[in-house]
Amino acid sequence: MNNASFGHKWLPIGLLAPQLVITLVFFIWPAAQALFQSLQMEDAFGLSTEFVGMENFVSLFMDRLYFESMFSTLVFSFSVAIIAMASALFLAVLAQRVIRGGGIYKTFLIWPYAVAPVIAGVLWLFLLNPSIGVLAHLLAALGINWNPLLNASDAMWMVVLAATWKQISYNFLFFLAGMQAVNKSLIEAAAIDGAGPWRRFWTIVFPLLSPTSFFLLVVNLVYAFFDTFGVIHAMTQGGPGTSTSILVYKVYSDGFIGLNLGASAAQSVVLMALVGVLTVIQFKYVEKRVAY
Amino acid sequence: MSKQVMLAASAVAVLMSCTVNAATEIQWWHAMGGSLGDKVNEIAEGYNATQDQFVVKPVFKGSYPETMTGAIAAFRAKQQPHIVQVYEVGTATMMSADKAIYPVHQLMNDSKEKFDPTAFLPSVTGYYTANSGEMLSMPFNSSTPVLYYNKSMFEKAGLSDADAPKTWNDLELVATKLLASGAQCGFTTGYQSWVQLENFAARHNVAFASNDNGFGGLDTELLVNNKAFVDHISKLEQWSKTGAFKYGGRASDAASLFYSGECAMYMNSSASYAGIKENMPNTEFGVSELPYWPSVIEQPQNSIIGGASLWVLQGHPKQDYEGVAEFFSYLSSAKVQADWHQFTGYLPITQDAFELTESQNFYQENPGTRIAIEQMTAVTPTKNSKGLRLGNFVQIRDVVDEELEQVWSGKQSAQQALDAVTARSNELLKNFERVNSKS
């Protein structure tokens, strides 16, 4: 690779400055603040502060509920990622085959992405609320005892559904773009050789989509970990019991409702580390080893 | 576009009024949305019109937690409002921050504003009063839980107003008859911690927490795994199996069960009255007092309040606080209070406001609205029915929700749940004591 060189040292720094400042102010500074807070115990108003070292982390990892929350987060995130990707892929395949009015279908399928998570939560809550929801009444008519207020797995399905619905659009876009990038001649060659649409998809298109799929897997997991707070907040507030209290919701309820900044900061540091790991996996493993 | 023009015009108007009057602005952050918010603005305008030295400016800050955390964050950034509305569960947090708050009794004293603490209803102000008898915050919107019942469902079961249950034993019989008449559920409850545990304790004169329910100090522990509570929750658990009781979700989510006619009875705040009226326009409903267990107490104690009060924050020029004091006098005047009480369904905070409302025939025209006040004022509050002062109370309520939900779903017994509530809450209380005892 050629090393391009600048005459002045200040020009490249100046050009990078806006991005550096944004990163510093919106990412590095809050992250450092969280690290700092996680080592302290403080009252709500910040009138007395005590340095406690790792104590916030110790009590976090001594807490049975924290591990339960971690487990719910994993169940939730993988369910969202897998269901959202599978349905998006299915829709993308169908949308690509549509000849007339394809643009309209595609627009409609992308639409839910513009809906804020809280709104998505409220929408689905209206549909699935056991006493007023249309879908809940339908389920009751089918003889299914649907009660997300008390049944933990019903509640989990409900939040997974709302969070998934919102994410399908994003995945759909990427899969659609990925499929359009597949070289037509490969498919035509396979068709001439007598491979049916089913076979063509699984042996040609699907493997060629693997970089997109792995990218989406990481993005979806990160989405389920962090951006779904609004869905949980609007639909279950972590209940019943603590069954849908995922990690990011716990950060919010301990920090912003409970005003326990130390414990909340310690939890965000743990989350930060988790995302770090996911990102490393994406860069080191996924980006290099996806086979074509 | 027109919105921008209007904004600009109002900005100009504000600027002009400032230059003309040079009035001191008093910021009032609150959590009253919708029609309640309009009423808050009306109160502020009413006060602003009485004088030209101060301008009270109400700012809607979202939900209760949002308003409180917003004000605390603003305090940390030295941008705090003069007055902030804080829900009752935030009381201990506010109180412990003695460098941040300006106690109301002291404020009134310093600004030489006429202030008579005995004019207030003790069962309302008790919640916000120190053990020494000094009022710390100004009660604003207070309510207390009552029992609502659906009259047409009662009729169908052959019941009349006279059958509205006074005791939990009555309630069991009524629920059985309702179920027999085809009702899907006997009763449901909003805010299960507030109604079924906190008010249960007050009404039965049982301690909810040590240290006089936390009024006596920070080293407080919960006492809810005692027999009276366990018996009550076990009974609810049994009823949840027969359908006499149905759990309808956290906060006021259970309201939809009552609105839809699924449950015939509903326990929640007296301030739910307006909402029920609006959502059940064609159904008549009655109001009665919160039931009690005669086996625990012969004559029930008063219930305790929920809602919010106004806290004054320190850090503004001395002269501003004269305006705050003056505004508080205006706010607690009988006329303003009676209007607020009648419009919102919240309790009046002074005896005068109650009497004025009565003389205006409001209670006769709106049957049921008086029940809450009677339930609050029938007897003198005891140390168990004065209120609760618990650190990290918001989380304690969440803990109660989480553990009780596992009783209703059959995952654990009442005893197990209340033991867990006690253990988990004591951790939270210990934590609160630790971070607050030094300040």
XYZ file of C-alpha atoms in Angstrom:
731
model
C 0.000 0.000 0.000
C 1.242 3.494 -0.753
C 1.717 5.860 2.085
C 0.098 9.108 1.069
C 1.793 12.003 2.783
C 0.609 15.427 3.763
C 2.830 18.468 3.695
C 1.669 19.664 7.063
C 0.988 17.710 10.205
C -1.997 19.917 11.029
C -4.010 19.393 7.899
C -4.853 15.715 8.552
C -5.530 16.458 12.198
C -7.762 19.354 11.208
C -9.651 17.171 8.756
C -10.126 14.464 11.343
C -10.988 16.888 14.119
C -14.785 17.012 13.724
C -15.074 13.244 13.901
C -12.559 13.052 16.742
C -14.405 15.678 18.734
C -17.712 13.873 18.254
C -16.187 10.559 19.296
C -14.564 12.167 22.292
C -17.632 14.043 23.502
C -20.301 11.463 22.775
C -18.434 8.189 23.237
C -15.150 8.396 25.102
C -16.209 10.930 27.703
C -19.460 9.194 28.761
C -17.692 5.841 28.751
C -14.972 7.206 31.017
C -17.641 8.761 33.214
C -19.379 5.388 33.514
C -16.120 3.695 34.447
C -15.475 6.368 37.051
C -19.027 6.195 38.453
C -18.918 2.426 38.659
C -16.175 2.679 41.269
C -18.200 4.985 43.476
C -21.242 4.984 45.687
C -23.201 8.170 45.758
C -26.532 9.560 46.927
C -28.994 10.767 44.306
C -28.079 14.452 44.565
C -24.340 13.825 44.529
C -23.907 15.426 47.955
C -21.753 12.636 49.342
C -19.526 10.365 47.332
C -17.528 7.397 48.479
C -14.875 5.565 46.492
C -15.632 1.875 46.840
C -13.323 0.235 44.324
C -14.788 -2.925 42.850
C -17.600 -3.205 45.370
C -20.361 -2.352 42.892
C -19.108 -5.113 40.609
C -18.771 -7.589 43.440
C -22.341 -7.054 44.596
C -23.493 -7.231 40.983
C -21.929 -10.637 40.472
C -23.163 -11.860 43.839
C -26.714 -11.085 42.750
C -28.693 -14.080 41.522
C -31.093 -11.741 39.738
C -28.282 -10.309 37.644
C -27.517 -13.704 36.199
C -31.191 -14.317 35.600
C -31.318 -11.031 33.758
C -28.284 -12.067 31.705
C -29.995 -15.309 30.793
C -33.216 -13.526 29.769
C -31.112 -11.141 27.688
C -29.503 -14.028 25.818
C -32.840 -15.734 25.199
C -34.378 -12.467 24.100
C -31.511 -11.313 21.886
C -30.980 -14.567 20.030
C -34.727 -15.031 19.530
C -35.020 -11.533 18.113
C -31.946 -11.901 15.908
C -32.856 -15.286 14.509
C -36.560 -14.641 13.945
C -35.943 -11.176 12.517
C -33.310 -12.473 10.095
C -35.240 -15.540 8.997
C -38.421 -13.629 8.286
C -36.525 -10.823 6.576
C -34.771 -13.293 4.313
C -38.073 -14.947 3.487
C -39.676 -11.599 2.675
C -36.683 -10.480 0.650
C -36.857 -13.613 -1.486
C -40.558 -13.063 -2.076
C -40.173 -9.335 -2.745
C -37.509 -9.961 -5.341
C -39.783 -12.234 -7.317
C -42.623 -9.724 -7.401
C -42.744 -8.115 -10.820
C -45.633 -5.722 -10.637
C -45.783 -3.168 -7.834
C -42.528 -4.365 -6.280
C -41.633 -0.846 -5.214
C -44.796 -0.539 -3.165
C -44.251 -3.851 -1.384
C -40.684 -2.936 -0.630
C -41.683 0.453 0.756
C -44.286 -1.112 3.015
C -41.817 -3.676 4.265
C -39.272 -0.994 5.124
C -41.802 1.161 6.875
C -41.754 -0.329 10.371
C -38.100 0.648 10.684
C -39.164 4.269 11.078
C -41.327 3.410 14.084
C -39.763 4.254 17.443
C -39.297 1.233 19.747
C -41.706 2.624 22.359
C -44.405 3.096 19.744
C -43.823 -0.409 18.420
C -44.214 -1.677 21.979
C -47.453 0.205 22.540
C -48.864 -0.935 19.190
C -48.270 -4.592 19.920
C -49.444 -4.163 23.482
C -52.786 -2.947 22.183
C -53.015 -6.028 20.000
C -51.912 -8.465 22.677
C -53.328 -7.051 25.906
C -55.427 -9.882 27.370
C -58.449 -7.695 28.115
C -58.507 -5.254 25.185
C -56.236 -6.743 22.527
C -57.690 -7.993 19.249
C -55.076 -10.711 18.834
C -55.458 -11.733 22.474
C -59.182 -12.252 21.936
C -58.403 -14.285 18.854
C -56.039 -16.468 20.852
C -58.659 -16.860 23.548
C -61.185 -17.932 20.906
C -58.711 -20.582 19.771
C -58.611 -21.869 23.330
C -55.130 -20.585 24.083
C -54.744 -19.238 27.596
C -52.792 -16.113 26.751
C -51.732 -14.061 29.766
C -48.481 -12.110 29.426
C -49.190 -10.397 32.759
C -48.522 -13.587 34.661
C -47.048 -16.074 32.240
C -43.325 -15.433 31.793
C -42.993 -17.143 28.429
C -46.049 -15.346 27.027
C -44.470 -12.072 28.095
C -41.163 -13.040 26.495
C -42.902 -13.933 23.219
C -44.713 -10.629 23.299
C -41.577 -8.484 23.633
C -39.682 -10.651 21.149
C -42.486 -10.170 18.658
C -42.546 -6.389 19.005
C -38.768 -6.055 18.909
C -38.512 -8.416 15.927
C -41.205 -6.682 13.919
C -39.258 -3.464 14.104
C -35.990 -5.025 13.033
C -37.249 -7.061 10.071
C -37.224 -3.988 7.812
C -33.564 -3.318 8.399
C -32.616 -6.925 7.701
C -34.914 -6.971 4.689
C -33.061 -4.055 3.106
C -29.688 -5.701 3.537
C -30.837 -9.078 2.282
C -32.508 -7.481 -0.719
C -29.350 -5.563 -1.576
C -27.281 -8.684 -0.974
C -29.416 -10.720 -3.357
C -29.291 -8.079 -6.035
C -25.503 -8.209 -5.831
C -25.496 -11.901 -6.655
C -24.152 -12.352 -10.131
C -27.077 -13.176 -12.426
C -24.933 -15.359 -14.682
C -24.353 -17.820 -11.829
C -28.077 -18.279 -11.345
C -28.702 -18.519 -15.070
C -25.959 -21.110 -15.434
C -27.481 -23.174 -12.641
C -30.908 -22.878 -14.241
C -29.535 -24.136 -17.528
C -27.983 -27.055 -15.666
C -31.469 -27.899 -14.455
C -31.442 -26.638 -10.858
C -34.871 -25.574 -9.614
C -35.497 -22.302 -7.723
C -35.248 -24.044 -4.359
C -31.911 -25.630 -5.157
C -30.620 -22.409 -6.777
C -31.410 -20.467 -3.639
C -29.775 -22.834 -1.157
C -26.693 -23.666 -3.177
C -25.946 -20.309 -4.751
C -27.771 -17.339 -3.287
C -27.740 -18.354 0.348
C -23.984 -19.031 0.605
C -23.272 -15.801 -1.220
C -25.369 -13.983 1.378
C -23.275 -15.251 4.266
C -21.229 -12.047 4.741
C -24.509 -10.091 4.909
C -25.964 -12.627 7.319
C -23.030 -12.489 9.692
C -22.970 -8.737 9.612
C -26.698 -8.701 10.362
C -26.329 -11.205 13.172
C -23.978 -8.889 15.035
C -26.066 -5.818 14.287
C -29.246 -7.586 15.410
C -27.683 -8.791 18.628
C -26.460 -5.298 19.406
C -29.917 -3.962 18.583
C -31.588 -6.489 20.897
C -29.102 -5.732 23.643
C -29.465 -1.956 23.585
C -32.190 -0.466 21.429
C -35.061 -2.567 22.711
C -35.263 -0.728 25.984
C -38.321 1.196 24.781
C -40.148 -1.991 23.842
C -39.640 -3.501 27.305
C -40.481 -0.241 29.024
C -43.755 0.148 27.164
C -44.866 -3.476 27.296
C -43.841 -5.327 30.447
C -41.572 -3.098 32.559
C -39.464 -6.197 33.014
C -42.303 -8.348 34.351
C -43.912 -10.647 35.213
C -41.510 -11.164 38.065
C -38.183 -10.283 36.482
C -38.661 -12.487 33.438
C -38.263 -9.801 30.768
C -35.918 -7.540 32.680
C -33.065 -7.560 30.191
C -29.699 -6.019 31.075
C -30.258 -2.657 29.448
C -33.629 -2.299 31.150
C -32.007 -3.035 34.492
C -29.436 -0.309 33.841
C -32.285 2.117 33.283
C -34.411 1.085 36.226
C -31.527 1.053 38.692
C -29.993 4.277 37.418
C -32.842 6.473 36.293
C -35.715 5.242 38.411
C -33.783 3.992 41.432
C -31.120 6.744 41.216
C -28.468 4.229 42.188
C -25.779 5.544 39.860
C -22.925 3.350 41.062
C -24.740 0.061 40.490
C -26.171 1.282 37.222
C -22.749 2.416 35.980
C -21.217 -0.928 36.908
C -23.876 -2.648 34.804
C -23.208 -0.365 31.845
C -19.511 -1.147 32.081
C -20.325 -4.846 31.874
C -22.539 -4.172 28.856
C -19.791 -2.105 27.292
C -17.423 -5.033 27.660
C -19.979 -7.359 26.051
C -20.351 -5.120 23.034
C -16.591 -4.873 22.832
C -16.392 -8.650 22.616
C -19.109 -8.778 19.952
C -17.301 -6.171 17.876
C -14.007 -7.996 18.144
C -15.704 -11.187 17.009
C -17.164 -9.376 14.067
C -13.858 -7.892 12.954
C -11.477 -10.706 13.759
C -13.536 -13.714 12.953
C -16.547 -12.974 10.840
C -15.087 -10.503 8.384
C -12.147 -12.717 7.605
C -13.544 -16.182 7.642
C -16.792 -15.950 5.798
C -16.391 -18.203 2.823
C -17.575 -17.380 -0.638
C -44.954 27.820 9.911
C -47.742 29.316 11.955
C -46.340 27.503 14.964
C -43.043 29.312 14.487
C -44.775 32.626 14.169
C -46.689 31.933 17.343
C -43.533 30.901 19.142
C -41.789 34.032 18.034
C -44.746 36.138 19.047
C -44.931 34.564 22.471
C -41.180 34.959 22.875
C -41.530 38.640 22.097
C -44.442 38.847 24.493
C -42.410 37.209 27.244
C -39.481 39.526 26.589
C -41.727 42.557 26.664
C -43.480 41.517 29.842
C -40.064 40.994 31.418
C -38.800 44.406 30.491
C -41.988 46.067 31.595
C -42.463 44.285 34.890
C -38.977 42.978 35.595
C -40.796 40.235 37.448
C -38.795 37.438 39.010
C -39.416 34.097 37.382
C -40.160 31.094 39.548
C -39.712 27.735 37.862
C -42.164 25.000 38.794
C -41.424 21.579 37.330
C -44.318 19.161 37.403
C -45.548 15.827 36.073
C -49.157 16.717 35.327
C -50.016 16.019 31.705
C -53.249 16.584 29.789
C -56.147 18.259 31.514
C -54.330 18.173 34.854
C -51.502 20.102 33.240
C -53.946 22.712 31.976
C -55.246 23.057 35.513
C -51.704 23.549 36.812
C -51.183 26.335 34.264
C -54.465 27.860 35.353
C -53.349 27.901 38.987
C -50.055 29.567 38.059
C -51.839 32.148 35.918
C -54.265 32.780 38.736
C -51.403 33.542 41.081
C -49.492 35.622 38.511
C -52.556 37.802 38.052
C -52.714 38.637 41.765
C -49.377 40.500 41.780
C -46.635 41.684 39.414
C -43.496 40.931 41.365
C -43.208 37.248 40.547
C -44.095 35.046 37.599
C -44.618 31.372 38.381
C -43.740 29.358 35.305
C -44.964 25.745 35.288
C -42.922 23.362 33.137
C -44.210 19.892 32.294
C -41.339 17.418 32.661
C -42.996 14.087 31.884
C -43.729 11.225 34.236
C -43.083 11.331 37.983
C -39.711 9.572 37.743
C -38.713 11.765 34.809
C -39.614 14.930 36.679
C -37.747 13.885 39.784
C -34.614 12.619 38.046
C -34.730 15.683 35.812
C -34.730 17.998 38.805
C -31.954 16.043 40.510
C -29.815 16.108 37.375
C -30.522 19.832 37.107
C -29.449 20.289 40.702
C -26.190 18.494 40.004
C -25.656 20.885 37.103
C -26.715 23.864 39.263
C -29.711 24.567 37.012
C -32.445 23.446 39.382
C -35.989 24.821 39.406
C -37.374 26.545 42.479
C -40.217 24.097 42.930
C -40.420 20.468 41.858
C -43.303 18.044 42.154
C -42.096 14.730 43.594
C -44.167 11.573 44.028
C -44.657 10.179 47.504
C -42.159 7.337 47.049
C -39.425 9.915 46.407
C -40.012 11.557 49.784
C -37.135 9.880 51.636
C -34.705 10.661 48.831
C -35.644 14.341 48.875
C -35.633 14.538 52.647
C -32.191 13.027 52.989
C -30.718 15.628 50.666
C -30.857 18.317 53.328
C -28.290 20.457 51.517
C -30.471 20.533 48.445
C -33.940 21.155 49.823
C -35.537 24.089 51.547
C -38.101 22.686 54.037
C -41.485 24.349 53.607
C -41.938 25.256 57.285
C -38.567 27.009 57.228
C -39.324 28.725 53.944
C -42.605 30.091 55.285
C -40.901 31.191 58.470
C -37.957 32.899 56.738
C -40.191 34.809 54.379
C -42.598 35.776 57.195
C -45.505 34.393 55.230
C -48.569 33.587 57.322
C -48.550 29.836 57.745
C -50.681 27.709 60.011
C -49.709 24.014 59.855
C -52.838 23.054 61.812
C -55.079 24.247 58.966
C -53.971 21.230 56.913
C -55.496 17.766 57.128
C -53.067 15.785 59.299
C -53.593 12.533 57.424
C -52.472 14.283 54.243
C -49.580 16.368 55.580
C -48.391 13.614 57.936
C -46.711 11.873 55.051
C -44.560 14.957 54.414
C -43.938 16.007 57.989
C -40.814 15.314 60.047
C -41.131 13.530 63.365
C -40.650 16.898 65.056
C -43.917 18.024 63.446
C -42.377 20.313 60.836
C -43.751 20.262 57.327
C -41.048 19.514 54.767
C -42.897 19.751 51.486
C -46.211 21.188 50.353
C -48.815 18.495 49.654
C -50.217 19.046 46.181
C -52.028 16.113 44.654
C -52.878 13.449 47.205
C -55.225 10.541 46.847
C -56.041 7.390 48.760
C -57.245 3.992 47.584
C -60.957 3.176 47.628
C -63.157 0.399 46.252
C -65.153 0.963 43.062
C -67.960 -1.388 42.111
C -69.999 -1.874 38.983
C -73.651 -1.339 39.911
C -75.205 -3.194 37.006
C -73.052 -6.256 37.660
C -74.108 -6.047 41.311
C -77.760 -5.920 40.271
C -77.364 -8.934 38.044
C -76.047 -10.862 41.038
C -78.961 -9.692 43.166
C -76.829 -7.237 45.131
C -77.521 -3.620 46.024
C -75.492 -0.669 47.277
C -76.056 -1.913 50.795
C -74.055 -5.016 49.889
C -70.954 -3.039 48.954
C -68.388 -4.933 51.025
C -67.124 -3.312 54.204
C -64.894 -6.177 55.263
C -62.834 -8.681 53.318
C -65.238 -11.388 54.565
C -68.124 -9.492 52.964
C -66.080 -9.123 49.850
C -65.549 -12.868 49.613
C -69.314 -13.470 49.775
C -70.049 -10.736 47.264
C -67.420 -12.112 44.897
C -68.888 -15.602 45.149
C -72.352 -14.283 44.251
C -70.907 -12.269 41.373
C -69.128 -15.299 39.963
C -72.302 -17.348 40.307
C -74.189 -14.701 38.316
C -71.786 -15.106 35.419
C -69.168 -12.444 36.171
C -65.710 -13.458 34.995
C -63.904 -11.969 37.954
C -64.813 -10.561 41.356
C -62.263 -7.843 41.895
C -58.914 -6.540 40.765
C -56.474 -4.022 42.157
C -54.214 -1.237 40.924
C -50.826 -0.515 42.554
C -50.668 -3.784 44.485
C -47.889 -2.605 46.812
C -49.671 0.619 47.690
C -53.177 -0.838 48.028
C -52.663 -4.420 49.234
C -49.613 -3.958 51.448
C -48.949 -0.320 52.380
C -52.565 0.651 52.903
C -53.331 -2.766 54.285
C -50.772 -2.027 57.022
C -52.125 1.449 57.759
C -55.740 0.363 57.841
C -54.992 -2.526 60.186
C -52.614 -0.472 62.325
C -49.769 -2.881 61.609
C -46.205 -1.647 61.129
C -44.986 -1.845 57.512
C -41.402 -1.118 58.502
C -39.392 -0.656 61.689
C -38.492 2.792 63.075
C -42.131 3.946 62.915
C -42.369 3.090 59.229
C -39.019 4.734 58.612
C -39.918 8.109 60.106
C -37.499 7.459 62.962
C -34.274 7.024 61.020
C -32.440 5.467 58.129
C -31.633 2.088 59.699
C -35.085 0.799 58.796
C -36.141 -2.717 57.898
C -39.348 -3.957 56.312
C -41.762 -5.975 58.434
C -44.050 -7.269 55.710
C -43.319 -10.953 56.194
C -45.413 -10.896 59.358
C -48.537 -12.988 59.818
C -51.151 -10.345 59.004
C -49.604 -9.629 55.580
C -48.957 -13.283 54.789
C -52.545 -14.217 55.647
C -53.887 -11.458 53.443
C -51.714 -12.319 50.454
C -52.466 -16.041 50.884
C -56.151 -15.211 50.779
C -55.686 -13.212 47.592
C -53.757 -16.130 46.143
C -56.636 -18.499 46.918
C -59.081 -16.073 45.378
C -56.938 -15.760 42.287
C -57.543 -19.483 41.753
C -61.333 -19.257 42.073
C -61.560 -16.121 39.963
C -62.717 -13.965 42.868
C -59.506 -11.982 42.344
C -57.733 -11.371 39.080
C -54.361 -9.730 38.698
C -54.475 -6.993 36.096
C -50.897 -5.758 35.885
C -48.705 -3.126 37.465
C -49.566 0.499 38.295
C -53.110 1.184 37.043
C -53.118 -1.366 34.214
C -55.871 -3.319 35.973
C -58.313 -0.508 35.170
C -59.094 -2.087 31.798
C -60.469 -5.169 33.588
C -62.959 -2.961 35.393
C -63.773 -0.770 32.384
C -64.509 -3.790 30.206
C -66.865 -5.284 32.790
C -64.668 -8.307 33.345
C -64.153 -7.527 37.043
C -67.034 -6.149 39.085
C -64.885 -4.445 41.715
C -61.669 -2.469 41.488
C -59.436 -1.017 44.185
C -57.381 1.997 43.284
C -56.775 5.669 43.922
C -59.656 8.017 44.650
C -58.257 10.065 41.778
C -59.235 7.261 39.379
C -62.838 8.497 39.690
C -62.666 10.795 36.661
C -61.063 8.118 34.515
C -63.722 5.558 35.397
C -66.480 8.036 34.659
C -64.945 8.798 31.292
C -64.354 5.172 30.340
C -67.702 3.806 31.553
C -70.121 6.493 30.370
C -73.126 4.147 30.334
C -72.424 2.154 33.455
C -73.234 3.287 36.941
C -70.595 2.630 39.535
C -70.402 3.082 43.290
C -67.559 3.934 45.632
C -66.949 2.465 49.037
C -64.164 2.297 51.598
C -61.242 -0.077 51.338
C -62.231 -3.343 53.093
C -60.580 -4.559 56.308
C -60.270 -7.838 58.206
C -62.329 -7.757 61.438
C -60.108 -10.567 62.710
C -57.124 -8.195 62.615
C -58.731 -4.925 63.705
C -62.174 -4.072 65.077
C -62.353 -0.515 63.792
C -60.154 0.204 60.778
C -57.545 2.941 60.867
C -57.233 5.674 58.230
C -55.723 4.808 54.874
C -52.572 6.527 53.665
C -52.046 8.771 50.701
C -50.316 8.495 47.395
C -49.694 11.209 44.855
C -47.119 13.939 45.031
C -45.990 17.019 46.921
C -44.045 20.156 46.012
C -40.449 20.416 47.175
C -38.482 23.653 47.205
C -34.865 23.408 46.061
C -32.072 25.581 47.381
C -29.607 27.652 45.406
C -31.617 30.659 44.219
C -31.449 34.285 45.393
C -33.186 34.890 48.708
C -35.734 37.216 47.160
C -37.034 34.425 44.853
C -38.099 32.383 47.834
C -40.438 35.114 48.999
C -42.304 34.539 45.786
C -42.315 30.781 46.358
C -43.739 31.297 49.866
C -46.363 33.685 48.589
C -47.310 31.244 45.853
C -47.662 28.418 48.377
C -50.065 30.553 50.427
C -52.092 31.159 47.288
C -51.975 27.472 46.367
C -53.241 26.318 49.752
C -56.037 28.885 49.914
C -59.489 27.348 50.221
C -60.673 28.647 46.842
C -57.766 27.223 44.825
C -57.711 23.959 46.764
C -61.450 23.364 46.523
C -61.343 23.955 42.783
C -58.369 21.599 42.341
C -60.022 18.941 44.498
C -63.330 19.090 42.648
C -61.775 19.156 39.218
C -59.199 16.389 39.700
C -60.576 14.095 42.396
C -57.431 14.566 44.466
C -57.974 15.162 48.166
C -58.315 18.691 49.545
C -55.272 19.471 51.702
C -56.938 21.843 54.158
C -60.026 21.676 56.328
C -61.239 24.952 54.792
C -61.115 23.563 51.281
C -63.108 20.536 52.372
C -65.762 22.695 54.032
C -65.968 25.027 51.055
C -66.497 22.048 48.741
C -69.195 20.742 51.015
C -70.991 24.101 51.102
C -70.936 24.087 47.300
C -72.936 20.815 47.386
C -70.227 19.059 45.392
C -70.395 15.818 47.381
C -74.176 15.581 46.994
C -73.974 16.059 43.273
C -71.087 13.625 42.863
C -71.868 10.653 45.058
C -68.852 8.700 46.171
C -66.349 11.536 46.068
C -66.607 12.028 49.811
C -65.725 8.435 50.740
C -61.977 8.947 50.367
C -61.953 11.946 52.675
C -63.993 10.153 55.305
C -61.725 7.156 55.118
C -58.714 9.440 55.598
C -60.070 11.604 58.389
C -62.413 9.376 60.420
C -59.763 8.594 63.026
C -56.543 10.173 64.232
C -53.558 8.671 62.382
C -51.255 6.422 64.386
C -47.559 5.904 63.798
C -48.521 2.983 61.576
C -50.964 4.984 59.500
C -49.141 8.278 59.169
C -47.286 7.250 56.067
C -44.076 5.580 54.970
C -40.592 6.937 54.670
C -38.392 4.444 52.931
C -35.204 4.998 51.003
C -35.108 3.473 47.527
C -38.883 3.134 47.818
C -39.350 3.156 44.059
C -37.298 -0.010 43.763
C -38.991 -1.530 46.789
C -42.316 -1.184 44.984
C -40.794 -2.890 41.956
C -39.578 -5.700 44.184
C -43.102 -6.124 45.569
C -44.519 -6.247 42.026
C -41.961 -8.814 40.948
C -42.423 -11.103 43.923
C -46.212 -10.894 44.122
C -46.559 -11.637 40.409
C -44.920 -14.962 41.143
C -47.558 -15.614 43.787
C -50.392 -14.916 41.360
C -48.807 -17.188 38.763
C -48.465 -19.956 41.346
C -44.666 -20.047 41.345
C -44.257 -19.299 45.049
C -46.293 -19.032 48.250
C -47.283 -15.810 49.987
C -44.763 -16.480 52.744
C -41.934 -17.079 50.275
C -42.820 -13.934 48.356
C -43.005 -11.692 51.399
C -39.786 -13.151 52.811
C -38.134 -12.333 49.497
C -39.647 -8.840 49.475
C -38.290 -8.246 52.972
C -34.824 -9.572 52.243
C -34.426 -7.740 48.934
C -35.878 -4.491 50.280
C -33.657 -4.575 53.344
C -30.657 -4.681 51.012
C -31.996 -1.593 49.242
C -32.643 0.153 52.550
C -29.162 -0.644 53.806
C -27.734 0.741 50.618
C -29.732 3.923 50.996
C -28.615 4.322 54.584
C -25.007 3.917 53.570
C -24.982 6.573 50.862
C -27.155 9.032 52.747
C -25.981 8.934 56.333
C -22.895 11.028 55.612
C -24.435 13.949 53.796
